[in-house]
Coordinates of C-alpha atoms in Angstrom, one line a residue:
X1 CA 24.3 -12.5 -23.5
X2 CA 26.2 -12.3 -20.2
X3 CA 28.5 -15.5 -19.2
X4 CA 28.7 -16.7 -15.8
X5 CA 31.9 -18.0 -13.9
X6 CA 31.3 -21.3 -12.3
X7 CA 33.6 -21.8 -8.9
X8 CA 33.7 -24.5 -6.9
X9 CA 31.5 -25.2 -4.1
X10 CA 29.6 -22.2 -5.0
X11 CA 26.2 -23.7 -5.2
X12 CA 26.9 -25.0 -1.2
X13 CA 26.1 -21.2 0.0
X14 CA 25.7 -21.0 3.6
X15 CA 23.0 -19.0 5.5
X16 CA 20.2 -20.1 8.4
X17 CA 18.3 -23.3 6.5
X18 CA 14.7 -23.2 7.6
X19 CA 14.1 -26.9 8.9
X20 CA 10.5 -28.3 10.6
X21 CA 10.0 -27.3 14.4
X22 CA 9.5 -30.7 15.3
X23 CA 13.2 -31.0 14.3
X24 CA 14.2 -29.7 17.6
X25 CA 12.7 -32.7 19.5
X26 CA 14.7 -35.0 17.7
X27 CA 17.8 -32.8 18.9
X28 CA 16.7 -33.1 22.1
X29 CA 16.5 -37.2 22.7
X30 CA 19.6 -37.2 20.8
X31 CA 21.1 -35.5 24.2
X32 CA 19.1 -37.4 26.3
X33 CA 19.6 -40.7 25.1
X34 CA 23.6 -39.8 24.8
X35 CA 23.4 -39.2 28.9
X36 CA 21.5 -42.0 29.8
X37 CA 24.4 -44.0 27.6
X38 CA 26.8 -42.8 29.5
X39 CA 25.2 -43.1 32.8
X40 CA 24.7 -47.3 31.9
X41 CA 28.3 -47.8 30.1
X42 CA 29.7 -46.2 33.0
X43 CA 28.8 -48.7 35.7
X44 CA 29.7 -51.4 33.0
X45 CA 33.5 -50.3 32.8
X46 CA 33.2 -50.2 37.0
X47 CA 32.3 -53.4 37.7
X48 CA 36.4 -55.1 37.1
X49 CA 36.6 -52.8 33.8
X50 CA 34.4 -54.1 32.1
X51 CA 36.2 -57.4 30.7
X52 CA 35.4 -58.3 27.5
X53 CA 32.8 -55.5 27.3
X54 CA 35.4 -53.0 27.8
X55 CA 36.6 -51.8 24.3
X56 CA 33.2 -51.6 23.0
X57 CA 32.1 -49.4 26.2
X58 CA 34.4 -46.8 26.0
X59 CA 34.2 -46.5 22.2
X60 CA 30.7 -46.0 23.1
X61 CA 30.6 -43.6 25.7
X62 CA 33.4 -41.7 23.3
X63 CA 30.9 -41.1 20.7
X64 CA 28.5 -40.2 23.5
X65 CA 30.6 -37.4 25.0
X66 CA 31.5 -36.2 21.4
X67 CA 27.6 -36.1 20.8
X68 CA 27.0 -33.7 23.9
X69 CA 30.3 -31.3 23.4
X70 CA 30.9 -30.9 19.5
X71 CA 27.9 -32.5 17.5
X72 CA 24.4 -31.0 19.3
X73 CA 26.5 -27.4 20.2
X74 CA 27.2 -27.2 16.2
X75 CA 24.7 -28.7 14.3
X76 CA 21.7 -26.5 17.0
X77 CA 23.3 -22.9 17.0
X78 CA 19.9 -21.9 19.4
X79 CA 21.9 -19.5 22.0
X80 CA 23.6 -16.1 20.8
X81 CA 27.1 -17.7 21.3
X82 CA 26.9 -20.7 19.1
X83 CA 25.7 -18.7 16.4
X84 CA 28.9 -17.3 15.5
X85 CA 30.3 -21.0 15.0
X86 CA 27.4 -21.8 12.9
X87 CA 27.7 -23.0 9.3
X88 CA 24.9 -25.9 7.3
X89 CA 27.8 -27.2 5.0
X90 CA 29.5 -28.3 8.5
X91 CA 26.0 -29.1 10.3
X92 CA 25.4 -31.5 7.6
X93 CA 28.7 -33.2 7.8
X94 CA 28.5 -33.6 11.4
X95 CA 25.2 -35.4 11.1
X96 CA 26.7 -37.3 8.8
X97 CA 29.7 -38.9 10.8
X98 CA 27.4 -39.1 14.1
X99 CA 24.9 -41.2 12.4
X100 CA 27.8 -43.7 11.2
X101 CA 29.6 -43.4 14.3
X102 CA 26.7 -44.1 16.2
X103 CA 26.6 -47.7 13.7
X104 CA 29.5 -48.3 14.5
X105 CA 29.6 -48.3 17.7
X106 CA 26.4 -49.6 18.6
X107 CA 27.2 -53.1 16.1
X108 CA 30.4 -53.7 17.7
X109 CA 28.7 -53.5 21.4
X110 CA 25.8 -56.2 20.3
X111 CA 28.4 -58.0 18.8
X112 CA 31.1 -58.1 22.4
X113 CA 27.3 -58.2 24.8
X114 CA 26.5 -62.0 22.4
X115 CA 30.0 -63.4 23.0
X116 CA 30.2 -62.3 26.8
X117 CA 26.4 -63.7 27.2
X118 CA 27.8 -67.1 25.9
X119 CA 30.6 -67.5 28.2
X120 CA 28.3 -68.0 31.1
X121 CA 28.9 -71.4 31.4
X122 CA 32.1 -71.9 30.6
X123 CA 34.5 -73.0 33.8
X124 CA 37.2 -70.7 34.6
X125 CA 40.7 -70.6 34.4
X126 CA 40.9 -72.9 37.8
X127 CA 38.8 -75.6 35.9
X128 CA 36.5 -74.8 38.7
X129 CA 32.5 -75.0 37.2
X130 CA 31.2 -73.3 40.2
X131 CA 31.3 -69.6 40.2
X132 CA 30.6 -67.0 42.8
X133 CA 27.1 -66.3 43.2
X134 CA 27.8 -62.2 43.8
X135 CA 30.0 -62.4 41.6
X136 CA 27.9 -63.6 38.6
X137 CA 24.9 -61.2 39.6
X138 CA 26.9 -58.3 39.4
X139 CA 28.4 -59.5 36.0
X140 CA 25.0 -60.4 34.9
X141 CA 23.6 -56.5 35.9
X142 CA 26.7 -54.8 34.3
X143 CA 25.6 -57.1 31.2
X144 CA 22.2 -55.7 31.5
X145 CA 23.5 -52.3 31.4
X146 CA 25.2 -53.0 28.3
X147 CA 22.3 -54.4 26.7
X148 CA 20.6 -51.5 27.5
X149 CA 23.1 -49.2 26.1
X150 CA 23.4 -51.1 22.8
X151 CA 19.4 -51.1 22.5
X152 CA 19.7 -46.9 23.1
X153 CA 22.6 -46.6 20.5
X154 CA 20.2 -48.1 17.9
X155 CA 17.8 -45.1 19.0
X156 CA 20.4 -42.8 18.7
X157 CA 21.6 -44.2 15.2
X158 CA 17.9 -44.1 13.9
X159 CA 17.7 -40.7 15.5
X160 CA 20.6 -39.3 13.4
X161 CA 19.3 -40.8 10.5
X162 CA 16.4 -39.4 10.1
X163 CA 17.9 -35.8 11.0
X164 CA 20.3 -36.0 8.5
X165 CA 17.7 -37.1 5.5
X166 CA 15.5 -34.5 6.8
X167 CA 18.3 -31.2 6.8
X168 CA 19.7 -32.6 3.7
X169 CA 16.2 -32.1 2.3
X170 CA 15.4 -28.3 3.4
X171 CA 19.2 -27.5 2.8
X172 CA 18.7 -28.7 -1.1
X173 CA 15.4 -26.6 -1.0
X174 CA 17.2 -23.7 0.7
X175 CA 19.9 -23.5 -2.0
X176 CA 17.3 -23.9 -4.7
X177 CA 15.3 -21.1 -3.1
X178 CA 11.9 -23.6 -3.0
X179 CA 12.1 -23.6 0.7
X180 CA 8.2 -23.2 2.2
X181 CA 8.5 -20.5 4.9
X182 CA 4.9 -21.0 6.1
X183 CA 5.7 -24.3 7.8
X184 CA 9.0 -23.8 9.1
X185 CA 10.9 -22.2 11.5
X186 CA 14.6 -20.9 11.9
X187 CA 16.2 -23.1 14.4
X188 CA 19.5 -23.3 13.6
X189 CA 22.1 -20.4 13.6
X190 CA 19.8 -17.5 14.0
X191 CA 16.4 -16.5 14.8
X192 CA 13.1 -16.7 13.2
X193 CA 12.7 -14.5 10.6
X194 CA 11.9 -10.6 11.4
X195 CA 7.9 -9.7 11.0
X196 CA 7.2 -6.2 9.7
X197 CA 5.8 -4.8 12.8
X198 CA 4.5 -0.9 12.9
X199 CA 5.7 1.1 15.9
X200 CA 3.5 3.7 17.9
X201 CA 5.1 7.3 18.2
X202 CA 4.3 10.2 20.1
X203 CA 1.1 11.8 18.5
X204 CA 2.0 14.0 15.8
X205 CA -0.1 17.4 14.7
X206 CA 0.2 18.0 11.4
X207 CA -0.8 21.8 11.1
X208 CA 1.6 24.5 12.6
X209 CA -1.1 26.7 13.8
X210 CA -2.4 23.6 16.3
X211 CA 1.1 23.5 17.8
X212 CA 1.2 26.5 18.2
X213 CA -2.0 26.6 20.3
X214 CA -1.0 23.8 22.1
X215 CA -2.9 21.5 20.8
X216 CA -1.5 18.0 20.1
X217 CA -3.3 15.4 17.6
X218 CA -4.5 12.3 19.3
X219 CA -4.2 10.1 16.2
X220 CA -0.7 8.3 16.7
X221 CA 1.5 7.4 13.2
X222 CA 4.1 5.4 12.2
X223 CA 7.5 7.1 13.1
X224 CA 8.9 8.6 10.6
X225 CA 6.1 8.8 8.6
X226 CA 3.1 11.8 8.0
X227 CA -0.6 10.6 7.9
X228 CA -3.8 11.9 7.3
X229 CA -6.1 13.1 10.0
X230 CA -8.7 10.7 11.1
X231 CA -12.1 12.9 10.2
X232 CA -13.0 11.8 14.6
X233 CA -9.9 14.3 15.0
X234 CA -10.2 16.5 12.2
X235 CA -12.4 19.3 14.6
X236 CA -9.4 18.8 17.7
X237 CA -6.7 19.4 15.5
X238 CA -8.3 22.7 13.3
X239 CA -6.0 26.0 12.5
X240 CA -7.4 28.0 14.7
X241 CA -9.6 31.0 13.5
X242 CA -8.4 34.3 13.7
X243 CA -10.3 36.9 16.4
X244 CA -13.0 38.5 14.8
X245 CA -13.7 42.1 13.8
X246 CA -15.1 44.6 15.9
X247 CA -18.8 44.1 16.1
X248 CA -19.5 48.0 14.7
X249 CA -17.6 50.6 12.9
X250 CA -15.1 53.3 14.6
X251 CA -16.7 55.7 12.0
X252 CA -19.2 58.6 12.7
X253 CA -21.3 60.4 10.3
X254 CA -21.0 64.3 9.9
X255 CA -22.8 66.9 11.8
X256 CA -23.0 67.6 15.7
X257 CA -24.6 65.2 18.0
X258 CA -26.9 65.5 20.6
X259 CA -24.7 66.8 22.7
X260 CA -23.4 69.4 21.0
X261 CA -20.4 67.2 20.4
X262 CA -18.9 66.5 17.5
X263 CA -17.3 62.8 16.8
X264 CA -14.3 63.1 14.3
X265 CA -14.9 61.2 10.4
X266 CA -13.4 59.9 8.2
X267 CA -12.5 61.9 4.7
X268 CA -12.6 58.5 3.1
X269 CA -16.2 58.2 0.6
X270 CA -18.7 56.2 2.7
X271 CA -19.0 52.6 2.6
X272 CA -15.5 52.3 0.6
X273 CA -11.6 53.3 1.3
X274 CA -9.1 56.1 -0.5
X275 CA -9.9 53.8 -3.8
X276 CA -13.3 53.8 -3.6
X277 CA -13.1 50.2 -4.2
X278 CA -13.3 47.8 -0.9
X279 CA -15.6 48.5 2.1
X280 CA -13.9 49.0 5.0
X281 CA -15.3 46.4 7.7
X282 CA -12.0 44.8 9.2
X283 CA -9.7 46.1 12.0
X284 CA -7.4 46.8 9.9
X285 CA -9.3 49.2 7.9
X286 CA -10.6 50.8 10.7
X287 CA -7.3 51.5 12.2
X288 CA -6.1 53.2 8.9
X289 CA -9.4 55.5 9.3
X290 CA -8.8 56.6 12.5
X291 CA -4.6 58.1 11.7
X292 CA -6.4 59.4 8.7
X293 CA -9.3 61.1 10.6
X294 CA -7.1 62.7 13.5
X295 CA -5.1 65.5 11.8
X296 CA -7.4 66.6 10.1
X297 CA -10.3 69.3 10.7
X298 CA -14.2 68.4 9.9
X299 CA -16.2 70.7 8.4
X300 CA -18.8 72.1 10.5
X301 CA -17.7 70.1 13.7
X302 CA -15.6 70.8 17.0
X303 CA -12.9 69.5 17.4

């Protein structure tokens, strides 16, 4: 029985969590809707600051910038360079705060955009009940903005919420190893997962004797690895034979011939060699006949 050594934080092991494709979309209104809150709490704060919509406009458009530079760079590691600065355990915590700061935010602009839209009719400092007609209307638009921005800061808060349910989930089935890898990708940190794929080599002959006749094998292999002929090849790629022996024997029978000539024979018994074993029909055979044959005299013959 082996024993195991528990350590803290072991079970929150890091690595790339596989998380839906449709994850990425959420990733990307997040970054639009944290521009277009910007671009509307912008011309809030420049029409005279702001006023009383001030406070809750820059902590607003802080959260927005802090969206766009730390949050979306680290919790989407897409590009080469962010993957280096990747890690779930901090992804997840980063999802975490954006979604509360996002609350935050968003309730204390609603809450500034209700008193401002009450003070409307209220007379101003000069006890003066008339007030400037530009002036109102470009309150009343930089009020609108506002409005607007708090509405998108809800998106972006139910935005956040949803990603952070939905990476908590496949990060709990990552470290239980229950992930399903058939419908998910690999989004974050690095890139999908590698596919076995089998590469093409030069072709490869498999018998000396066809290199050596310069004949290459058309079937192509995996590299590295030897395969068996395709039978289509099998006639391409043959040893080839060896030349064949001479068509008749270099041996003559004994006796003259017609010309009075006599052709110089073998000693060896017909039909076999110096054994009297093995006919001799190769080259080889009838090479060894002939040095045999020359030094020696035949009986009843010229030489």
């Amino acid at each position: 029985m082996t024993s195991t050594t528990w350590r803290p934080f072991s079970i929150l092991r890091s690595g790339p969590v596989p998380v839906p494709q449709w994850t990425l979309g959420l990733r990307a209104l997040q970054a639009l809707f944290a521009i277009i809150i910007i671009g509307l709490l912008g011309y809030s704060l420049h029409y005279h600051g702001g006023a009383a919509l001030q406070a809750p406009c820059i902590t607003q458009i802080f959260i927005a910038i802090i969206t766009l530079l730390i949050i979306l760079p680290l919790t989407t590691a897409i590009a080469p360079f962010q993957q280096r600065f990747y890690d779930p355990r901090t992804a997840l915590v980063l999802d975490w705060f954006a979604c509360l700061f996002w609350l935050a935010s968003t309730a204390a602009l609603a809450s500034y955009l209700d008193i401002t839209s009450a003070s409307f009719g209220v007379v101003n400092d000069f006890g003066i009940q008339g007030i400037n007609a530009n002036f109102l209307s470009g309150w009343k638009t930089a009020w609108d903005c506002g409005v607007a921005a708090a509405v998108f800061g809800a998106i972006e808060f139910l935005l956040f919420a949803i990603q952070t349910l939905v990476f908590a989930y496949h990060y709990h089935l990552f470290l239980t190893n229950t992930i399903p890898m058939s419908s998910t990708t690999v989004p974050y940190g690095v890139p999908p997962p590698r596919r076995n794929k089998v590469t093409v080599s030069a072709p490869q002959a498999t018998d000396p004797a066809a290199l050596e006749a310069g004949v290459a094998a058309p079937a192509y292999a995996p590299n590295g690895m030897m395969h068996e002929v395709h039978p289509a090849h099998r006639d391409v790629i043959a040893p080839v034979p060896p030349p064949p022996p001479p068509q008749g024997s270099v041996l003559a029978g004994a006796g003259g011939g017609a010309g009075g000539v006599e052709k110089p024979v073998s000693h060896l018994p017909a039909g076999g060699n110096a054994a009297g074993g093995m006919p001799v029909t190769g080259a080889p055979f009838a090479r060894d006949a002939e040095k045999e044959a020359a030094p020696y005299p035949v009986e009843g013959g010229v030489l």
